[in-house]
Coordinates of C-alpha atoms in Angstrom, one line a residue:
M1 CA 155.8 113.8 69.5
A2 CA 156.5 110.2 68.6
K3 CA 155.6 109.4 65.0
D4 CA 154.1 106.0 65.7
R5 CA 151.7 107.1 68.5
T6 CA 148.1 107.3 67.7
Q7 CA 146.7 110.8 67.2
V8 CA 143.3 111.4 68.7
S9 CA 141.5 114.7 68.4
L10 CA 139.3 115.9 71.2
V11 CA 136.5 118.5 71.2
V12 CA 135.4 120.0 74.4
I13 CA 131.7 120.9 74.5
G14 CA 129.1 122.1 77.0
H15 CA 127.2 125.2 78.1
V16 CA 128.9 128.6 78.4
D17 CA 130.8 128.9 81.8
A18 CA 130.6 125.2 82.5
G19 CA 134.4 125.3 82.9
K20 CA 135.5 123.9 79.5
S21 CA 138.6 126.1 79.1
T22 CA 139.6 125.8 82.7
T23 CA 139.3 122.0 82.7
T24 CA 141.1 121.7 79.4
G25 CA 143.9 124.1 80.4
H26 CA 144.4 122.1 83.6
L27 CA 144.7 118.9 81.7
I28 CA 147.2 120.3 79.2
Y29 CA 149.2 121.9 82.1
Q30 CA 149.3 118.6 84.0
C31 CA 150.3 116.6 80.9
G32 CA 153.2 118.8 79.9
G33 CA 151.6 121.0 77.3
I34 CA 152.5 124.2 79.1
D35 CA 155.2 125.2 81.6
K36 CA 154.6 126.5 85.1
K37 CA 156.2 129.8 84.2
T38 CA 153.4 130.5 81.6
I39 CA 150.7 129.4 84.1
D40 CA 152.2 131.8 86.7
K41 CA 152.2 134.6 84.1
Y42 CA 148.5 133.9 83.2
E43 CA 147.7 133.9 86.9
R44 CA 149.2 137.4 87.4
E45 CA 147.4 138.7 84.4
A46 CA 144.1 137.2 85.4
N47 CA 144.4 138.7 88.9
E48 CA 145.1 142.1 87.5
I49 CA 141.7 142.0 85.6
G50 CA 140.0 140.5 88.7
K51 CA 139.4 137.1 87.1
S52 CA 141.7 134.9 89.2
S53 CA 139.7 131.7 88.7
F54 CA 140.5 131.9 84.9
K55 CA 144.2 131.1 85.1
Y56 CA 144.0 127.6 83.4
A57 CA 141.4 128.9 80.9
W58 CA 143.9 131.5 79.9
V59 CA 146.0 128.8 78.5
L60 CA 143.4 128.4 75.8
D61 CA 141.7 131.9 75.8
N62 CA 144.9 133.6 74.9
L63 CA 143.4 135.9 72.3
K64 CA 143.4 139.4 73.6
A65 CA 139.7 140.1 73.0
E66 CA 138.7 136.9 74.6
R67 CA 140.7 137.5 77.7
E68 CA 138.8 140.7 78.5
R69 CA 135.4 139.0 77.9
G70 CA 136.3 135.7 79.5
I71 CA 135.0 133.6 76.7
T72 CA 136.6 131.4 74.0
I73 CA 136.1 132.4 70.4
D74 CA 138.2 130.8 67.8
I75 CA 139.0 127.1 67.8
T76 CA 142.4 126.7 69.3
L77 CA 144.5 123.6 68.8
W78 CA 146.5 122.4 71.8
K79 CA 148.4 119.1 72.4
F80 CA 148.9 116.8 75.3
Q81 CA 149.9 113.2 75.8
S82 CA 148.4 110.4 77.8
S83 CA 150.2 107.0 78.2
K84 CA 148.6 105.7 75.0
Y85 CA 147.7 108.6 72.7
D86 CA 148.8 112.0 71.5
F87 CA 145.7 114.3 71.9
T88 CA 145.0 117.5 70.0
V89 CA 142.4 119.6 71.8
I90 CA 139.9 121.6 69.9
D91 CA 138.4 123.9 72.5
A92 CA 134.8 124.5 71.2
P93 CA 133.2 127.8 72.2
G94 CA 130.1 127.8 74.4
H95 CA 128.1 130.9 73.5
R96 CA 125.2 130.5 71.2
D97 CA 126.5 132.6 68.3
F98 CA 129.6 130.4 68.2
I99 CA 127.6 127.3 67.3
K100 CA 129.0 127.7 63.7
N101 CA 132.6 127.5 65.1
M102 CA 131.5 124.6 67.2
I103 CA 130.2 122.7 64.1
T104 CA 133.4 123.2 62.1
G105 CA 135.4 122.3 65.1
T106 CA 133.4 119.2 66.0
S107 CA 133.6 117.7 62.5
Q108 CA 137.3 117.3 63.1
A109 CA 137.0 115.4 66.5
D110 CA 137.3 111.7 67.4
V111 CA 136.1 112.1 70.9
A112 CA 133.9 114.7 72.7
V113 CA 134.5 115.7 76.4
M114 CA 131.2 117.2 77.6
V115 CA 131.8 119.5 80.5
V116 CA 128.7 119.8 82.7
D117 CA 128.4 122.4 85.5
A118 CA 127.4 120.6 88.8
S119 CA 126.7 123.8 90.7
Q120 CA 123.1 124.6 91.8
G121 CA 121.5 126.6 89.0
G122 CA 124.5 126.1 86.7
F123 CA 123.5 122.5 85.7
E124 CA 119.8 123.5 85.4
A125 CA 120.7 126.4 83.0
G126 CA 122.9 124.2 80.8
I127 CA 120.4 121.4 80.4
S128 CA 117.4 123.6 79.9
R129 CA 115.8 124.1 76.5
E130 CA 117.8 127.3 76.0
G131 CA 121.0 125.8 77.3
Q132 CA 123.6 124.4 75.0
T133 CA 124.3 121.1 76.7
R134 CA 121.6 119.3 74.7
E135 CA 122.3 121.0 71.4
H136 CA 126.1 120.3 71.7
A137 CA 125.4 116.6 72.4
L138 CA 123.1 116.2 69.5
L139 CA 125.5 118.1 67.1
A140 CA 128.4 116.0 68.2
Y141 CA 126.5 112.8 67.6
T142 CA 125.2 113.8 64.2
L143 CA 128.6 115.1 63.1
G144 CA 130.0 111.6 63.8
V145 CA 131.6 112.0 67.2
K146 CA 130.5 108.7 68.6
Q147 CA 132.7 108.6 71.7
M148 CA 131.9 110.7 74.6
V149 CA 133.3 111.4 78.1
V150 CA 131.2 113.5 80.5
A151 CA 133.1 115.6 83.1
V152 CA 130.8 116.7 85.9
N153 CA 132.7 119.8 86.8
K154 CA 132.7 122.3 89.7
M155 CA 132.4 119.5 92.3
D156 CA 134.3 121.9 94.6
D157 CA 131.5 124.5 94.4
M158 CA 129.9 125.7 97.7
T159 CA 126.5 124.4 96.5
V160 CA 127.9 121.0 95.7
K161 CA 130.7 120.2 98.2
Y162 CA 131.7 117.0 96.5
S163 CA 128.2 115.5 97.1
E164 CA 127.8 112.0 95.7
K165 CA 124.0 112.5 95.6
R166 CA 124.2 115.6 93.4
Y167 CA 126.7 113.8 91.1
E168 CA 124.4 110.8 90.7
A169 CA 121.4 113.0 90.0
I170 CA 123.2 114.9 87.3
K171 CA 124.6 111.6 85.8
S172 CA 121.2 110.0 85.5
E173 CA 119.7 113.1 83.8
V174 CA 122.6 113.6 81.4
A175 CA 122.6 109.8 80.6
S176 CA 118.9 109.8 79.8
Y177 CA 119.4 112.7 77.4
L178 CA 122.5 111.2 75.7
K179 CA 120.4 108.0 75.2
K180 CA 117.7 110.0 73.4
V181 CA 120.4 111.5 71.1
G182 CA 121.8 108.1 70.2
Y183 CA 124.7 107.5 72.5
K184 CA 124.8 104.3 74.6
P185 CA 125.1 105.6 78.2
A186 CA 126.8 102.4 79.3
K187 CA 129.7 103.3 77.0
V188 CA 130.0 106.9 78.2
A189 CA 132.4 107.5 81.1
F190 CA 131.2 110.0 83.7
V191 CA 133.9 111.6 85.9
P192 CA 133.3 114.0 88.8
I193 CA 136.0 116.7 88.6
S194 CA 137.0 120.2 89.5
G195 CA 138.7 121.9 86.6
W196 CA 139.9 124.6 89.0
V197 CA 141.2 122.6 91.9
G198 CA 142.2 119.6 89.8
D199 CA 140.2 116.8 91.4
N200 CA 140.2 113.6 89.3
I201 CA 141.7 115.3 86.3
T202 CA 145.0 113.3 86.2
E203 CA 145.0 111.9 89.8
K204 CA 142.3 110.4 92.0
S205 CA 140.9 112.9 94.5
K206 CA 140.5 112.3 98.2
N207 CA 137.5 114.6 98.1
T208 CA 135.5 112.1 96.1
S209 CA 136.4 108.9 98.0
W210 CA 132.9 107.5 97.1
Y211 CA 133.9 107.5 93.4
S212 CA 135.7 104.4 92.1
G213 CA 135.9 105.1 88.3
P214 CA 138.7 106.5 86.1
T215 CA 140.2 110.0 86.2
L216 CA 139.5 112.2 83.2
L217 CA 142.9 111.3 81.7
D218 CA 142.3 107.6 82.3
A219 CA 138.9 107.9 80.7
L220 CA 140.5 109.5 77.6
D221 CA 143.1 106.8 77.6
N222 CA 140.3 104.2 77.4
V223 CA 138.8 105.5 74.2
M224 CA 138.9 103.3 71.1
P225 CA 141.6 104.5 68.6
P226 CA 139.9 106.1 65.5
K227 CA 140.0 104.2 62.2
R228 CA 141.5 106.3 59.6
P229 CA 140.2 106.0 56.0
V230 CA 143.6 105.9 54.2
D231 CA 142.3 103.8 51.2
K232 CA 139.8 106.4 50.0
S233 CA 140.6 109.3 47.6
L234 CA 142.1 112.4 49.1
R235 CA 139.8 115.0 50.6
I236 CA 140.9 118.1 52.6
P237 CA 138.3 120.7 53.5
I238 CA 140.1 124.0 53.6
Q239 CA 140.0 125.9 56.9
D240 CA 142.3 128.9 56.1
V241 CA 144.6 130.1 53.3
Y242 CA 147.8 131.9 54.1
K243 CA 150.3 133.9 52.1
I244 CA 153.7 133.2 53.6
G245 CA 156.7 135.3 52.6
G246 CA 159.3 133.4 50.5
I247 CA 157.0 130.4 50.2
G248 CA 153.7 131.6 48.7
T249 CA 150.2 130.3 49.0
V250 CA 149.5 127.8 51.8
P251 CA 146.0 126.4 52.3
V252 CA 145.5 124.6 55.6
G253 CA 143.0 121.9 56.5
R254 CA 142.6 118.5 58.0
V255 CA 143.2 115.4 55.8
E256 CA 139.8 113.6 56.2
T257 CA 140.5 110.8 53.8
G258 CA 143.4 109.6 51.6
I259 CA 147.0 110.7 51.7
M260 CA 148.5 114.1 50.9
K261 CA 152.0 114.3 49.6
P262 CA 154.2 116.7 47.7
G263 CA 154.3 116.3 43.9
I264 CA 150.6 115.6 43.4
T265 CA 148.4 118.0 41.4
A266 CA 145.8 119.3 43.9
Q267 CA 142.4 120.1 42.5
F268 CA 140.2 122.5 44.5
A269 CA 136.5 122.2 44.4
P270 CA 134.1 123.8 43.6
S271 CA 136.3 126.1 41.5
G272 CA 138.2 123.3 39.6
I273 CA 141.5 125.2 40.0
Q274 CA 144.5 122.8 39.8
A275 CA 148.0 123.4 41.2
E276 CA 151.1 121.4 42.0
V277 CA 151.8 120.7 45.7
K278 CA 155.3 121.7 46.5
S279 CA 155.6 120.8 50.1
C280 CA 153.5 119.7 53.1
E281 CA 154.0 120.8 56.7
V282 CA 152.6 119.6 60.0
H283 CA 153.4 121.6 63.1
H284 CA 156.3 123.3 61.3
E285 CA 157.8 120.0 60.1
S286 CA 158.1 119.1 56.4
L287 CA 156.6 115.6 55.7
L288 CA 156.6 113.4 52.6
E289 CA 153.1 112.1 53.3
V290 CA 150.3 113.1 55.6
G291 CA 147.4 110.7 56.4
P292 CA 143.9 111.2 57.7
G293 CA 143.2 113.0 61.0
T294 CA 146.1 115.4 60.6
N295 CA 146.0 119.2 60.1
V296 CA 148.3 120.0 57.2
G297 CA 149.5 123.2 55.6
F298 CA 150.6 122.6 51.9
N299 CA 152.3 125.0 49.5
V300 CA 150.7 125.3 46.0
K301 CA 152.4 126.8 42.9
N302 CA 151.0 129.6 40.9
V303 CA 147.7 130.1 42.7
A304 CA 146.8 133.4 44.4
V305 CA 145.5 133.4 48.0
K306 CA 142.2 134.9 46.8
D307 CA 141.5 131.9 44.5
I308 CA 141.2 129.5 47.4
R309 CA 138.9 130.0 50.3
R310 CA 137.6 128.4 53.5
G311 CA 135.0 125.7 52.6
D312 CA 136.8 124.6 49.4
V313 CA 137.9 121.0 49.2
A314 CA 141.3 119.9 48.0
S315 CA 141.7 116.5 46.3
D316 CA 144.1 114.7 43.9
A317 CA 143.4 115.8 40.3
D318 CA 144.4 112.3 39.1
D319 CA 142.4 110.2 41.6
N320 CA 138.6 110.7 41.7
P321 CA 138.9 114.5 42.4
A322 CA 136.2 116.4 44.3
T323 CA 133.8 118.6 42.4
G324 CA 131.0 121.0 43.1
V325 CA 127.4 119.7 43.2
T326 CA 124.3 121.1 41.5
S327 CA 122.0 119.4 44.1
F328 CA 122.0 116.6 46.7
E329 CA 119.6 114.3 48.4
A330 CA 119.8 114.1 52.2
Q331 CA 118.0 112.7 55.2
I332 CA 117.4 115.4 57.7
I333 CA 116.0 115.5 61.2
V334 CA 114.2 118.7 62.2
M335 CA 115.1 119.6 65.8
N336 CA 114.3 123.2 66.5
H337 CA 112.1 125.0 64.0
P338 CA 109.3 127.2 65.2
G339 CA 107.0 126.5 62.2
K340 CA 106.6 124.3 59.2
I341 CA 109.3 123.7 56.6
T342 CA 108.0 123.6 53.1
K343 CA 109.5 123.5 49.6
G344 CA 111.5 126.7 48.8
Y345 CA 112.9 127.0 52.4
C346 CA 116.5 128.3 52.0
P347 CA 118.5 128.1 55.2
I348 CA 122.3 128.1 55.7
I349 CA 123.9 124.6 55.4
D350 CA 127.2 124.1 57.4
C351 CA 129.0 121.1 56.0
H352 CA 132.7 120.5 56.8
T353 CA 134.3 124.0 56.7
A354 CA 131.8 125.4 54.3
H355 CA 128.7 127.6 55.0
V356 CA 126.3 127.9 52.0
A357 CA 122.6 128.8 51.6
C358 CA 120.7 125.9 50.1
S359 CA 117.1 125.7 49.0
I360 CA 114.8 122.7 49.6
T361 CA 113.4 121.9 46.2
N362 CA 111.6 118.7 47.1
I363 CA 110.4 116.9 50.2
K364 CA 110.4 113.3 49.0
E365 CA 109.2 111.4 52.0
K366 CA 108.7 111.7 55.8
M367 CA 109.9 108.7 57.8
D368 CA 110.0 107.3 61.3
R369 CA 113.4 108.5 62.7
R370 CA 113.8 105.4 64.8
T371 CA 112.9 102.7 62.3
G372 CA 113.5 104.5 59.0
K373 CA 110.1 103.4 57.7
V374 CA 108.4 105.7 55.3
V375 CA 105.3 107.4 57.0
E376 CA 104.2 109.7 54.2
K377 CA 105.2 110.3 50.5
N378 CA 105.6 113.9 49.2
P379 CA 104.4 115.6 52.4
E380 CA 103.3 119.2 52.2
F381 CA 105.6 120.2 55.1
I382 CA 107.8 118.9 57.9
Q383 CA 108.2 120.1 61.4
N384 CA 110.0 119.5 64.8
G385 CA 110.8 115.8 65.4
D386 CA 110.2 114.8 61.8
A387 CA 112.8 112.9 59.7
A388 CA 112.6 113.3 56.0
I389 CA 114.4 112.8 52.7
V390 CA 114.8 116.1 50.9
T391 CA 116.4 117.4 47.7
M392 CA 118.5 120.6 48.2
E393 CA 120.1 122.9 45.7
P394 CA 123.0 125.2 46.8
T395 CA 122.6 128.9 45.9
K396 CA 126.4 129.1 45.0
P397 CA 129.1 126.6 44.1
F398 CA 129.4 124.0 46.9
C399 CA 131.5 120.8 47.4
V400 CA 129.9 118.0 49.4
E401 CA 130.0 114.2 49.2
S402 CA 127.7 111.3 50.2
F403 CA 128.0 110.3 53.8
A404 CA 128.5 106.6 52.8
E405 CA 131.7 107.5 50.8
Y406 CA 133.2 110.4 52.7
P407 CA 131.5 110.7 56.1
P408 CA 133.2 114.1 57.1
L409 CA 132.0 115.7 53.9
G410 CA 128.5 114.1 54.0
R411 CA 127.0 115.4 57.3
F412 CA 125.7 118.8 57.9
V413 CA 123.8 121.2 60.1
I414 CA 120.9 123.4 58.9
R415 CA 121.0 126.9 60.6
D416 CA 118.5 129.6 60.5
M417 CA 117.6 132.5 62.8
R418 CA 121.0 132.0 64.4
Q419 CA 120.3 128.5 65.7
T420 CA 120.5 124.9 64.7
V421 CA 117.2 124.0 63.0
A422 CA 118.0 120.5 61.7
V423 CA 120.9 118.1 61.2
G424 CA 121.4 115.8 58.2
V425 CA 123.4 113.3 56.2
I426 CA 123.8 113.3 52.4
K427 CA 122.5 110.2 50.6
S428 CA 123.6 111.1 47.0
I429 CA 125.0 114.0 45.0
T430 CA 124.6 115.4 41.5
K431 CA 128.0 116.6 40.4
E432 CA 128.6 119.7 38.5
E433 CA 130.0 119.3 35.0
I434 CA 133.5 120.5 35.0
D435 CA 133.7 123.2 32.5
N436 CA 133.8 126.3 34.6
D437 CA 135.8 128.9 32.7
D438 CA 133.4 131.6 33.7

């Protein structure tokens, strides 16, 4: 891949079975990410299990367990090129219990492609209160994915038959929901596609002669290139840590801000462990510096694999290093809680790649979520639809930052009872004193 091309990462979201993996697989296949031989092999395998319509999806769902269940589990990274950008696809899973994966995946994305199922019953299930279309859109927006392309999929379905009327009805309903979430519908491209047949994915389809807009690939080509915060201090939320024979300990994560390079002393938060960075690798290539937006593996000296874990944050020990926090103040919006939230509530917070239980120690004020005006000071409780400023304390060491300084480390989701209860952004943090020899 050319070094000077802009890298854009893409998350694919939408209800289960809307056709996310099939659509993404088709896109990657048509843009040179996979060869025909592999697709043919997948088609043979899919036929043997009796799931022939999954062949493009198998490009992404190539974990054995997933193949048999026909759903995507872990976040796979795939590449394809358009005329302007190099895209990395993060295929976000659709089933409800994977929302945690979806959150850690989305926080790395610049653009979201929302795949909506146009078939009769399929669309209605996805947009219903139980469906995931709404929740995914709200999560993407809160987690800072401000650019969205909507692919109205399965236009080839027997119940749709490329109907313009059906497409327009879906478009207006999805647009009105996206507007509620905070997106500007006028800036969201809607494309009628078939992930299976290939209509309007990279080439205009004769089946939708009534449609004059861009293909899915063109719509992606039209996104604004992301601004990368190079001038800020280094922050890398760790996704995984590997022990590689002959090399040693290799943490992997996406550079969110700053520049990573060999020779620096990395400091891991919240543990405070420091280690020299020996080398940095991106897609099996050694690099002398790695900027924001790139997934990097870096080799650190004299640190055991068990000392670093997912959810830690790497920074430069000599340049405003990251630390754990004892508490933080945040603005949250309650979306989906059956009762009242009071002081002492202790749900799971998902922030960057970390998942930590945090307790609400104070509800400072309730505000109007549209204007930001304070409606009530020190309320007894908050509930669905409310926006509030709260103080939270983590139950174990946790590294976060304020949203204003480091956006990817300052937005979070509150989960409880296996669903997303609220979303929030961190206003300020109280840092831990570094003296942790315990």
